[in-house]
PDB file of C-alpha atoms in Angstrom:
ATOM      1  CA  MET A 557       0.000   0.000   0.000  1.00 41.00           C
ATOM      2  CA  GLU A 558       1.500   3.249  -1.146  1.00 45.00           C
ATOM      3  CA  GLY A 559       3.050   5.378   1.527  1.00 45.00           C
ATOM      4  CA  THR A 560       2.688   2.822   4.359  1.00 50.00           C
ATOM      5  CA  GLY A 561       5.949   0.965   3.784  1.00 63.00           C
ATOM      6  CA  ARG A 562       4.040  -2.309   4.052  1.00 76.00           C
ATOM      7  CA  LYS A 563       4.157  -4.818   1.250  1.00 85.00           C
ATOM      8  CA  ARG A 564       0.885  -5.732  -0.442  1.00 91.00           C
ATOM      9  CA  ARG A 565      -0.260  -9.249   0.377  1.00 95.00           C
ATOM     10  CA  VAL A 566      -0.822 -10.964  -2.957  1.00 96.00           C
ATOM     11  CA  GLY A 567      -2.036 -14.529  -3.300  1.00 96.00           C
ATOM     12  CA  ILE A 568      -2.054 -16.676  -6.421  1.00 96.00           C
ATOM     13  CA  ILE A 569      -4.441 -19.604  -6.703  1.00 97.00           C
ATOM     14  CA  GLY A 570      -2.968 -22.002  -9.245  1.00 94.00           C
ATOM     15  CA  ALA A 571       0.764 -22.357  -9.854  1.00 90.00           C
ATOM     16  CA  GLY A 572       0.646 -23.509 -13.472  1.00 89.00           C
ATOM     17  CA  LYS A 573       2.320 -21.771 -16.421  1.00 88.00           C
ATOM     18  CA  ILE A 574       0.805 -18.319 -15.918  1.00 91.00           C
ATOM     19  CA  GLY A 575       0.429 -18.358 -12.126  1.00 92.00           C
ATOM     20  CA  GLY A 576       3.865 -19.892 -11.632  1.00 92.00           C
ATOM     21  CA  SER A 577       5.588 -17.432 -13.972  1.00 91.00           C
ATOM     22  CA  LEU A 578       3.964 -14.488 -12.226  1.00 93.00           C
ATOM     23  CA  LEU A 579       4.881 -15.891  -8.828  1.00 93.00           C
ATOM     24  CA  VAL A 580       8.568 -16.250  -9.742  1.00 92.00           C
ATOM     25  CA  ARG A 581       8.793 -12.705 -11.134  1.00 93.00           C
ATOM     26  CA  LEU A 582       6.975 -11.145  -8.179  1.00 94.00           C
ATOM     27  CA  ALA A 583       9.181 -13.062  -5.735  1.00 93.00           C
ATOM     28  CA  ALA A 584      12.293 -11.795  -7.538  1.00 92.00           C
ATOM     29  CA  SER A 585      11.063  -8.201  -7.245  1.00 92.00           C
ATOM     30  CA  GLY A 586      10.776  -8.376  -3.459  1.00 92.00           C
ATOM     31  CA  ASP A 587       7.865  -5.926  -3.642  1.00 92.00           C
ATOM     32  CA  TYR A 588       5.120  -8.205  -2.341  1.00 94.00           C
ATOM     33  CA  GLU A 589       4.250 -10.585   0.467  1.00 94.00           C
ATOM     34  CA  LEU A 590       3.293 -13.658  -1.530  1.00 95.00           C
ATOM     35  CA  SER A 591       1.191 -16.753  -0.958  1.00 94.00           C
ATOM     36  CA  VAL A 592       0.259 -19.596  -3.298  1.00 95.00           C
ATOM     37  CA  SER A 593      -2.222 -22.459  -3.300  1.00 94.00           C
ATOM     38  CA  ASP A 594      -2.362 -25.339  -5.758  1.00 93.00           C
ATOM     39  CA  THR A 595      -3.758 -28.851  -6.086  1.00 90.00           C
ATOM     40  CA  HIS A 596      -0.209 -30.206  -6.523  1.00 88.00           C
ATOM     41  CA  PRO A 597       1.610 -30.210  -3.148  1.00 87.00           C
ATOM     42  CA  GLU A 598       5.001 -30.704  -4.809  1.00 87.00           C
ATOM     43  CA  ARG A 599       4.617 -27.359  -6.581  1.00 86.00           C
ATOM     44  CA  LEU A 600       3.880 -25.604  -3.304  1.00 89.00           C
ATOM     45  CA  ALA A 601       6.930 -27.134  -1.671  1.00 88.00           C
ATOM     46  CA  GLU A 602       9.152 -26.003  -4.553  1.00 88.00           C
ATOM     47  CA  TYR A 603       7.933 -22.393  -4.472  1.00 89.00           C
ATOM     48  CA  GLU A 604       8.255 -22.282  -0.694  1.00 89.00           C
ATOM     49  CA  ARG A 605      11.768 -23.736  -0.777  1.00 90.00           C
ATOM     50  CA  SER A 606      13.159 -21.884  -3.794  1.00 90.00           C
ATOM     51  CA  TYR A 607      11.397 -18.525  -3.614  1.00 90.00           C
ATOM     52  CA  GLY A 608      10.288 -18.087  -0.022  1.00 89.00           C
ATOM     53  CA  VAL A 609       6.635 -17.943  -0.998  1.00 91.00           C
ATOM     54  CA  GLY A 610       4.067 -18.849   1.634  1.00 92.00           C
ATOM     55  CA  ALA A 611       2.236 -22.081   0.812  1.00 92.00           C
ATOM     56  CA  ALA A 612      -1.452 -22.038   1.795  1.00 92.00           C
ATOM     57  CA  SER A 613      -3.163 -25.286   2.740  1.00 91.00           C
ATOM     58  CA  SER A 614      -6.355 -24.246   0.935  1.00 95.00           C
ATOM     59  CA  ASN A 615      -7.755 -21.547  -1.328  1.00 96.00           C
ATOM     60  CA  ALA A 616      -9.824 -20.269   1.579  1.00 96.00           C
ATOM     61  CA  GLU A 617      -6.720 -19.907   3.766  1.00 96.00           C
ATOM     62  CA  LEU A 618      -4.921 -18.019   1.000  1.00 96.00           C
ATOM     63  CA  ALA A 619      -7.845 -15.642   0.543  1.00 97.00           C
ATOM     64  CA  GLU A 620      -8.002 -14.964   4.283  1.00 96.00           C
ATOM     65  CA  GLY A 621      -4.429 -13.714   4.341  1.00 94.00           C
ATOM     66  CA  CYS A 622      -4.288 -11.722   1.083  1.00 96.00           C
ATOM     67  CA  GLU A 623      -5.558  -8.384  -0.161  1.00 96.00           C
ATOM     68  CA  ILE A 624      -5.265  -9.134  -3.877  1.00 97.00           C
ATOM     69  CA  ILE A 625      -6.262 -12.655  -4.905  1.00 98.00           C
ATOM     70  CA  ILE A 626      -5.234 -13.801  -8.389  1.00 98.00           C
ATOM     71  CA  VAL A 627      -7.232 -16.763  -9.676  1.00 97.00           C
ATOM     72  CA  ALA A 628      -5.017 -18.567 -12.206  1.00 95.00           C
ATOM     73  CA  VAL A 629      -6.987 -21.760 -12.839  1.00 95.00           C
ATOM     74  CA  LYS A 630      -8.738 -23.255 -15.868  1.00 92.00           C
ATOM     75  CA  PRO A 631     -12.038 -21.566 -16.865  1.00 91.00           C
ATOM     76  CA  TRP A 632     -14.122 -24.522 -15.726  1.00 92.00           C
ATOM     77  CA  ASP A 633     -12.522 -24.420 -12.253  1.00 95.00           C
ATOM     78  CA  VAL A 634     -13.208 -20.739 -11.559  1.00 95.00           C
ATOM     79  CA  ALA A 635     -16.709 -21.180 -10.094  1.00 95.00           C
ATOM     80  CA  GLY A 636     -15.463 -23.733  -7.570  1.00 96.00           C
ATOM     81  CA  VAL A 637     -12.613 -21.486  -6.473  1.00 97.00           C
ATOM     82  CA  LEU A 638     -14.952 -18.520  -6.016  1.00 97.00           C
ATOM     83  CA  HIS A 639     -17.244 -20.655  -3.855  1.00 97.00           C
ATOM     84  CA  GLU A 640     -14.280 -21.576  -1.645  1.00 97.00           C
ATOM     85  CA  ILE A 641     -13.029 -18.016  -1.153  1.00 97.00           C
ATOM     86  CA  TYR A 642     -16.452 -16.337  -0.804  1.00 97.00           C
ATOM     87  CA  PRO A 643     -16.453 -16.266   3.036  1.00 97.00           C
ATOM     88  CA  ALA A 644     -12.950 -14.780   3.149  1.00 97.00           C
ATOM     89  CA  VAL A 645     -13.902 -12.004   0.719  1.00 97.00           C
ATOM     90  CA  GLU A 646     -17.268 -11.096   2.240  1.00 96.00           C
ATOM     91  CA  GLY A 647     -17.270  -7.846   4.202  1.00 95.00           C
ATOM     92  CA  THR A 648     -13.726  -6.902   3.138  1.00 95.00           C
ATOM     93  CA  GLU A 649     -12.046  -4.725   0.511  1.00 94.00           C
ATOM     94  CA  LYS A 650     -10.175  -7.648  -1.020  1.00 96.00           C
ATOM     95  CA  ALA A 651      -9.860  -7.689  -4.808  1.00 97.00           C
ATOM     96  CA  VAL A 652     -10.203 -10.772  -6.999  1.00 98.00           C
ATOM     97  CA  THR A 653      -8.359 -10.922 -10.312  1.00 97.00           C
ATOM     98  CA  SER A 654      -8.985 -13.719 -12.827  1.00 96.00           C
ATOM     99  CA  VAL A 655      -6.752 -14.784 -15.711  1.00 95.00           C
ATOM    100  CA  ALA A 656      -9.204 -17.422 -16.981  1.00 92.00           C
ATOM    101  CA  ALA A 657     -10.023 -17.184 -20.688  1.00 88.00           C
ATOM    102  CA  GLY A 658     -13.660 -16.527 -21.538  1.00 87.00           C
ATOM    103  CA  VAL A 659     -14.930 -16.057 -17.968  1.00 92.00           C
ATOM    104  CA  SER A 660     -16.626 -12.659 -17.815  1.00 93.00           C
ATOM    105  CA  ILE A 661     -16.584 -10.159 -14.979  1.00 96.00           C
ATOM    106  CA  ALA A 662     -20.349 -10.667 -14.613  1.00 95.00           C
ATOM    107  CA  SER A 663     -19.832 -14.412 -14.118  1.00 95.00           C
ATOM    108  CA  ILE A 664     -17.127 -13.778 -11.527  1.00 96.00           C
ATOM    109  CA  GLU A 665     -19.305 -11.223  -9.713  1.00 97.00           C
ATOM    110  CA  ASP A 666     -22.084 -13.821  -9.502  1.00 96.00           C
ATOM    111  CA  GLY A 667     -19.779 -16.059  -7.477  1.00 96.00           C
ATOM    112  CA  LEU A 668     -18.620 -13.372  -5.021  1.00 97.00           C
ATOM    113  CA  PRO A 669     -20.192 -11.028  -2.453  1.00 97.00           C
ATOM    114  CA  PRO A 670     -21.924  -7.981  -3.997  1.00 97.00           C
ATOM    115  CA  GLY A 671     -19.596  -5.032  -4.475  1.00 96.00           C
ATOM    116  CA  THR A 672     -16.390  -7.082  -4.651  1.00 97.00           C
ATOM    117  CA  ALA A 673     -13.613  -5.495  -6.710  1.00 97.00           C
ATOM    118  CA  VAL A 674     -13.191  -7.796  -9.716  1.00 98.00           C
ATOM    119  CA  LEU A 675     -10.526  -7.544 -12.411  1.00 98.00           C
ATOM    120  CA  ARG A 676      -9.829  -9.635 -15.499  1.00 97.00           C
ATOM    121  CA  VAL A 677      -6.387 -10.071 -17.002  1.00 96.00           C
ATOM    122  CA  MET A 678      -5.558 -12.042 -20.136  1.00 93.00           C
ATOM    123  CA  PRO A 679      -1.804 -12.733 -20.253  1.00 92.00           C
ATOM    124  CA  ASN A 680       0.093 -15.140 -22.500  1.00 90.00           C
ATOM    125  CA  VAL A 681       2.706 -17.823 -21.998  1.00 89.00           C
ATOM    126  CA  CYS A 682       5.583 -15.485 -22.905  1.00 90.00           C
ATOM    127  CA  ALA A 683       5.221 -14.314 -19.307  1.00 87.00           C
ATOM    128  CA  SER A 684       7.527 -17.202 -18.420  1.00 84.00           C
ATOM    129  CA  VAL A 685      10.464 -15.272 -19.927  1.00 87.00           C
ATOM    130  CA  GLY A 686       9.286 -11.832 -18.813  1.00 86.00           C
ATOM    131  CA  LEU A 687       8.286 -10.866 -22.358  1.00 89.00           C
ATOM    132  CA  GLY A 688       4.573 -11.521 -22.206  1.00 89.00           C
ATOM    133  CA  SER A 689       1.685  -9.241 -23.019  1.00 92.00           C
ATOM    134  CA  ALA A 690      -1.569  -8.845 -21.124  1.00 94.00           C
ATOM    135  CA  VAL A 691      -4.840  -6.950 -21.342  1.00 96.00           C
ATOM    136  CA  VAL A 692      -6.727  -5.866 -18.230  1.00 97.00           C
ATOM    137  CA  THR A 693     -10.163  -4.535 -17.307  1.00 97.00           C
ATOM    138  CA  SER A 694     -12.324  -4.311 -14.191  1.00 97.00           C
ATOM    139  CA  ASN A 695     -15.772  -3.717 -12.768  1.00 97.00           C
ATOM    140  CA  GLU A 696     -16.543  -0.367 -11.161  1.00 97.00           C
ATOM    141  CA  PRO A 697     -15.322  -1.283  -7.638  1.00 97.00           C
ATOM    142  CA  GLY A 698     -12.125  -2.651  -9.182  1.00 96.00           C
ATOM    143  CA  ARG A 699     -11.184   0.537 -11.006  1.00 96.00           C
ATOM    144  CA  ARG A 700      -9.325   1.897  -7.993  1.00 95.00           C
ATOM    145  CA  LEU A 701      -7.004  -1.103  -8.199  1.00 95.00           C
ATOM    146  CA  LEU A 702      -6.397  -1.067 -11.955  1.00 96.00           C
ATOM    147  CA  PRO A 703      -3.039   0.735 -11.705  1.00 95.00           C
ATOM    148  CA  GLU A 704      -1.841  -1.634  -8.988  1.00 95.00           C
ATOM    149  CA  VAL A 705      -2.886  -4.800 -10.821  1.00 96.00           C
ATOM    150  CA  MET A 706      -1.335  -3.489 -14.031  1.00 96.00           C
ATOM    151  CA  ALA A 707       1.904  -2.902 -12.096  1.00 95.00           C
ATOM    152  CA  ILE A 708       1.790  -6.503 -10.820  1.00 95.00           C
ATOM    153  CA  PHE A 709       1.477  -7.920 -14.333  1.00 95.00           C
ATOM    154  CA  ARG A 710       4.158  -5.624 -15.744  1.00 95.00           C
ATOM    155  CA  HIS A 711       6.596  -7.914 -13.959  1.00 93.00           C
ATOM    156  CA  VAL A 712       5.932 -10.429 -16.749  1.00 91.00           C
ATOM    157  CA  GLY A 713       5.533  -8.106 -19.745  1.00 91.00           C
ATOM    158  CA  ASP A 714       3.577  -5.322 -21.389  1.00 93.00           C
ATOM    159  CA  VAL A 715       0.097  -4.526 -20.009  1.00 96.00           C
ATOM    160  CA  ILE A 716      -2.712  -2.699 -21.805  1.00 96.00           C
ATOM    161  CA  GLU A 717      -6.134  -1.687 -20.487  1.00 97.00           C
ATOM    162  CA  LEU A 718      -8.851  -2.898 -22.855  1.00 96.00           C
ATOM    163  CA  PRO A 719     -12.680  -2.932 -22.742  1.00 96.00           C
ATOM    164  CA  GLU A 720     -14.045  -6.316 -21.764  1.00 95.00           C
ATOM    165  CA  ARG A 721     -16.021  -6.589 -25.023  1.00 94.00           C
ATOM    166  CA  LEU A 722     -12.650  -7.037 -26.793  1.00 94.00           C
ATOM    167  CA  PHE A 723     -11.243  -9.658 -24.399  1.00 93.00           C
ATOM    168  CA  ASP A 724     -12.283 -12.693 -26.429  1.00 92.00           C
ATOM    169  CA  ALA A 725     -10.633 -11.215 -29.514  1.00 94.00           C
ATOM    170  CA  ALA A 726      -7.505 -10.403 -27.490  1.00 93.00           C
ATOM    171  CA  THR A 727      -7.490 -13.957 -26.124  1.00 91.00           C
ATOM    172  CA  ALA A 728      -7.509 -15.256 -29.700  1.00 93.00           C
ATOM    173  CA  LEU A 729      -4.878 -12.782 -30.861  1.00 94.00           C
ATOM    174  CA  HIS A 730      -2.204 -12.671 -28.185  1.00 92.00           C
ATOM    175  CA  GLY A 731      -3.269 -15.351 -25.707  1.00 91.00           C
ATOM    176  CA  SER A 732      -3.038 -18.032 -28.396  1.00 93.00           C
ATOM    177  CA  GLY A 733      -0.507 -16.017 -30.405  1.00 94.00           C
ATOM    178  CA  PRO A 734       2.685 -17.767 -29.224  1.00 94.00           C
ATOM    179  CA  ALA A 735       1.299 -21.061 -30.562  1.00 95.00           C
ATOM    180  CA  TYR A 736       0.617 -19.496 -33.965  1.00 97.00           C
ATOM    181  CA  VAL A 737       4.178 -18.174 -34.136  1.00 96.00           C
ATOM    182  CA  ALA A 738       5.523 -21.577 -33.070  1.00 97.00           C
ATOM    183  CA  LEU A 739       3.436 -23.258 -35.786  1.00 97.00           C
ATOM    184  CA  PHE A 740       4.846 -20.863 -38.391  1.00 97.00           C
ATOM    185  CA  ALA A 741       8.390 -21.427 -37.075  1.00 97.00           C
ATOM    186  CA  ASP A 742       7.967 -25.183 -37.325  1.00 98.00           C
ATOM    187  CA  ALA A 743       6.625 -24.859 -40.881  1.00 97.00           C
ATOM    188  CA  LEU A 744       9.639 -22.732 -41.850  1.00 97.00           C
ATOM    189  CA  ILE A 745      12.035 -25.282 -40.359  1.00 98.00           C
ATOM    190  CA  GLN A 746      10.306 -28.118 -42.194  1.00 98.00           C
ATOM    191  CA  ALA A 747      10.443 -26.127 -45.439  1.00 97.00           C
ATOM    192  CA  GLY A 748      14.172 -25.570 -44.961  1.00 97.00           C
ATOM    193  CA  VAL A 749      14.712 -29.284 -44.405  1.00 98.00           C
ATOM    194  CA  ARG A 750      12.791 -30.051 -47.607  1.00 97.00           C
ATOM    195  CA  GLU A 751      15.175 -27.726 -49.451  1.00 97.00           C
ATOM    196  CA  GLY A 752      18.145 -29.692 -48.107  1.00 98.00           C
ATOM    197  CA  ILE A 753      19.205 -27.657 -45.052  1.00 97.00           C
ATOM    198  CA  PRO A 754      20.122 -29.816 -42.000  1.00 98.00           C
ATOM    199  CA  ARG A 755      17.364 -29.634 -39.392  1.00 97.00           C
ATOM    200  CA  GLU A 756      19.492 -28.117 -36.613  1.00 98.00           C
ATOM    201  CA  VAL A 757      20.838 -25.467 -38.993  1.00 98.00           C
ATOM    202  CA  ALA A 758      17.304 -24.674 -40.176  1.00 97.00           C
ATOM    203  CA  ARG A 759      16.124 -24.379 -36.572  1.00 97.00           C
ATOM    204  CA  ARG A 760      18.925 -21.967 -35.674  1.00 98.00           C
ATOM    205  CA  LEU A 761      18.313 -19.853 -38.765  1.00 98.00           C
ATOM    206  CA  VAL A 762      14.572 -19.648 -38.131  1.00 97.00           C
ATOM    207  CA  ASN A 763      14.948 -18.868 -34.421  1.00 97.00           C
ATOM    208  CA  ALA A 764      17.443 -16.085 -35.113  1.00 97.00           C
ATOM    209  CA  THR A 765      15.198 -14.709 -37.853  1.00 97.00           C
ATOM    210  CA  LEU A 766      12.170 -14.577 -35.549  1.00 96.00           C
ATOM    211  CA  GLN A 767      14.153 -12.954 -32.744  1.00 95.00           C
ATOM    212  CA  GLY A 768      15.621 -10.324 -35.048  1.00 96.00           C
ATOM    213  CA  THR A 769      12.284  -9.611 -36.685  1.00 95.00           C
ATOM    214  CA  ALA A 770      10.669  -9.122 -33.279  1.00 94.00           C
ATOM    215  CA  VAL A 771      13.226  -6.403 -32.525  1.00 94.00           C
ATOM    216  CA  LEU A 772      12.633  -4.744 -35.901  1.00 95.00           C
ATOM    217  CA  LEU A 773       8.877  -4.732 -35.292  1.00 95.00           C
ATOM    218  CA  LYS A 774       9.362  -2.652 -32.151  1.00 92.00           C
ATOM    219  CA  GLU A 775      10.604   0.204 -34.322  1.00 94.00           C
ATOM    220  CA  GLN A 776       8.824  -0.374 -37.635  1.00 95.00           C
ATOM    221  CA  SER A 777       5.418  -1.455 -38.868  1.00 96.00           C
ATOM    222  CA  PRO A 778       5.027  -4.941 -40.368  1.00 95.00           C
ATOM    223  CA  HIS A 779       4.554  -3.346 -43.795  1.00 94.00           C
ATOM    224  CA  GLN A 780       7.832  -1.468 -43.465  1.00 96.00           C
ATOM    225  CA  VAL A 781       9.750  -4.618 -42.533  1.00 95.00           C
ATOM    226  CA  ARG A 782       8.116  -6.551 -45.362  1.00 94.00           C
ATOM    227  CA  ASP A 783       8.898  -3.851 -47.934  1.00 93.00           C
ATOM    228  CA  GLU A 784      12.537  -3.644 -46.824  1.00 93.00           C
ATOM    229  CA  VAL A 785      12.981  -7.353 -47.520  1.00 95.00           C
ATOM    230  CA  MET A 786      10.864  -7.719 -50.644  1.00 94.00           C
ATOM    231  CA  THR A 787      12.433  -6.350 -53.814  1.00 92.00           C
ATOM    232  CA  PRO A 788      10.398  -6.367 -57.069  1.00 92.00           C
ATOM    233  CA  GLY A 789      10.732  -9.692 -58.871  1.00 93.00           C
ATOM    234  CA  GLY A 790      12.897 -11.159 -56.098  1.00 95.00           C
ATOM    235  CA  THR A 791      12.780 -14.294 -53.987  1.00 96.00           C
ATOM    236  CA  THR A 792      10.529 -12.824 -51.296  1.00 95.00           C
ATOM    237  CA  ALA A 793       8.030 -11.590 -53.874  1.00 94.00           C
ATOM    238  CA  ALA A 794       7.903 -15.086 -55.359  1.00 96.00           C
ATOM    239  CA  ALA A 795       7.279 -16.540 -51.902  1.00 96.00           C
ATOM    240  CA  PHE A 796       4.475 -14.056 -51.242  1.00 95.00           C
ATOM    241  CA  VAL A 797       2.701 -14.956 -54.468  1.00 95.00           C
ATOM    242  CA  ALA A 798       2.847 -18.662 -53.605  1.00 96.00           C
ATOM    243  CA  MET A 799       1.679 -18.084 -50.017  1.00 95.00           C
ATOM    244  CA  GLU A 800      -1.215 -15.888 -51.150  1.00 94.00           C
ATOM    245  CA  LYS A 801      -2.322 -18.562 -53.630  1.00 96.00           C
ATOM    246  CA  ALA A 802      -2.257 -21.106 -50.788  1.00 96.00           C
ATOM    247  CA  GLY A 803      -4.509 -18.857 -48.665  1.00 96.00           C
ATOM    248  CA  PHE A 804      -1.982 -18.029 -45.949  1.00 95.00           C
ATOM    249  CA  VAL A 805      -3.522 -14.706 -44.849  1.00 95.00           C
ATOM    250  CA  GLY A 806      -7.060 -16.087 -44.999  1.00 96.00           C
ATOM    251  CA  ALA A 807      -6.011 -19.033 -42.843  1.00 96.00           C
ATOM    252  CA  VAL A 808      -4.672 -16.630 -40.197  1.00 95.00           C
ATOM    253  CA  TYR A 809      -7.948 -14.671 -40.214  1.00 96.00           C
ATOM    254  CA  ASP A 810      -9.962 -17.880 -39.888  1.00 97.00           C
ATOM    255  CA  GLY A 811      -7.760 -19.223 -37.114  1.00 96.00           C
ATOM    256  CA  VAL A 812      -8.035 -16.093 -34.965  1.00 96.00           C
ATOM    257  CA  ASN A 813     -11.796 -15.974 -35.568  1.00 96.00           C
ATOM    258  CA  ALA A 814     -12.164 -19.637 -34.522  1.00 96.00           C
ATOM    259  CA  ALA A 815     -10.157 -18.994 -31.349  1.00 93.00           C
ATOM    260  CA  ALA A 816     -12.295 -15.943 -30.507  1.00 92.00           C
ATOM    261  CA  GLU A 817     -15.474 -17.965 -30.986  1.00 92.00           C
ATOM    262  CA  ARG A 818     -14.092 -20.662 -28.725  1.00 90.00           C
ATOM    263  CA  ALA A 819     -13.257 -18.056 -26.056  1.00 86.00           C
ATOM    264  CA  ARG A 820     -16.850 -16.825 -26.213  1.00 85.00           C
ATOM    265  CA  GLY A 821     -18.020 -20.407 -25.797  1.00 83.00           C
ATOM    266  CA  LEU A 822     -15.898 -20.896 -22.681  1.00 77.00           C
ATOM    267  CA  GLY A 823     -17.775 -18.052 -21.048  1.00 64.00           C
ATOM    268  CA  GLY A 824     -21.157 -19.401 -22.102  1.00 59.00           C
ATOM    269  CA  LYS A 825     -21.730 -16.516 -24.521  1.00 53.00           C
TER     270      LYS A 825
END
């Protein structure tokens, strides 16, 4: 809490890929008093031993001792978690933040005492290397905590406030995005192998290309990068023609749309 010198008590329910990555980064910062709960006791023991994080024996115990509760479980497990923590949240100013895809603020509010501060964050798996991206929104009571929750998630990457009506699209775009990039990388490697390049060499070339391109895209638009590489009548232009004939761009549009529809389905919309 600002100005008190006391560390915020933050608890994370679920120590999987997203919850675990956030926990490690927050522990490294030393800015928070952290607790974690999880259905796998071995995970709790590891975080307690390696990072000095308090291991709670139950979700209810974690919620009792924390001011900001981050629910990092699968969408279908959210309702059960909210039922468990309800008594600990009732009559307090605790805030509940969910990272579950497709689960709306309205659905979360239904499982908590009226007036609870509720926030939604949609991060991605790149959080594990501190280069993730996340979108965040809140209900009206949660707006006072938006800056603080955004600061928490900045420990694992870039954070952008976004209206909730765009969350399913953002889930499809950046939440699933690392898998799309990995699919493209694998296709490039396979294409290189087909052209006679040894697999390990192809992998190194593709990985370096993706890393370098990511840096370029911080300074330039995708069109600028594309135009710098593609000379009229050259190899890149030939590749573009072939990819367009194969429906590459249309496949990307369809894939993102399918993921967005699935996100809406997870929330019962």
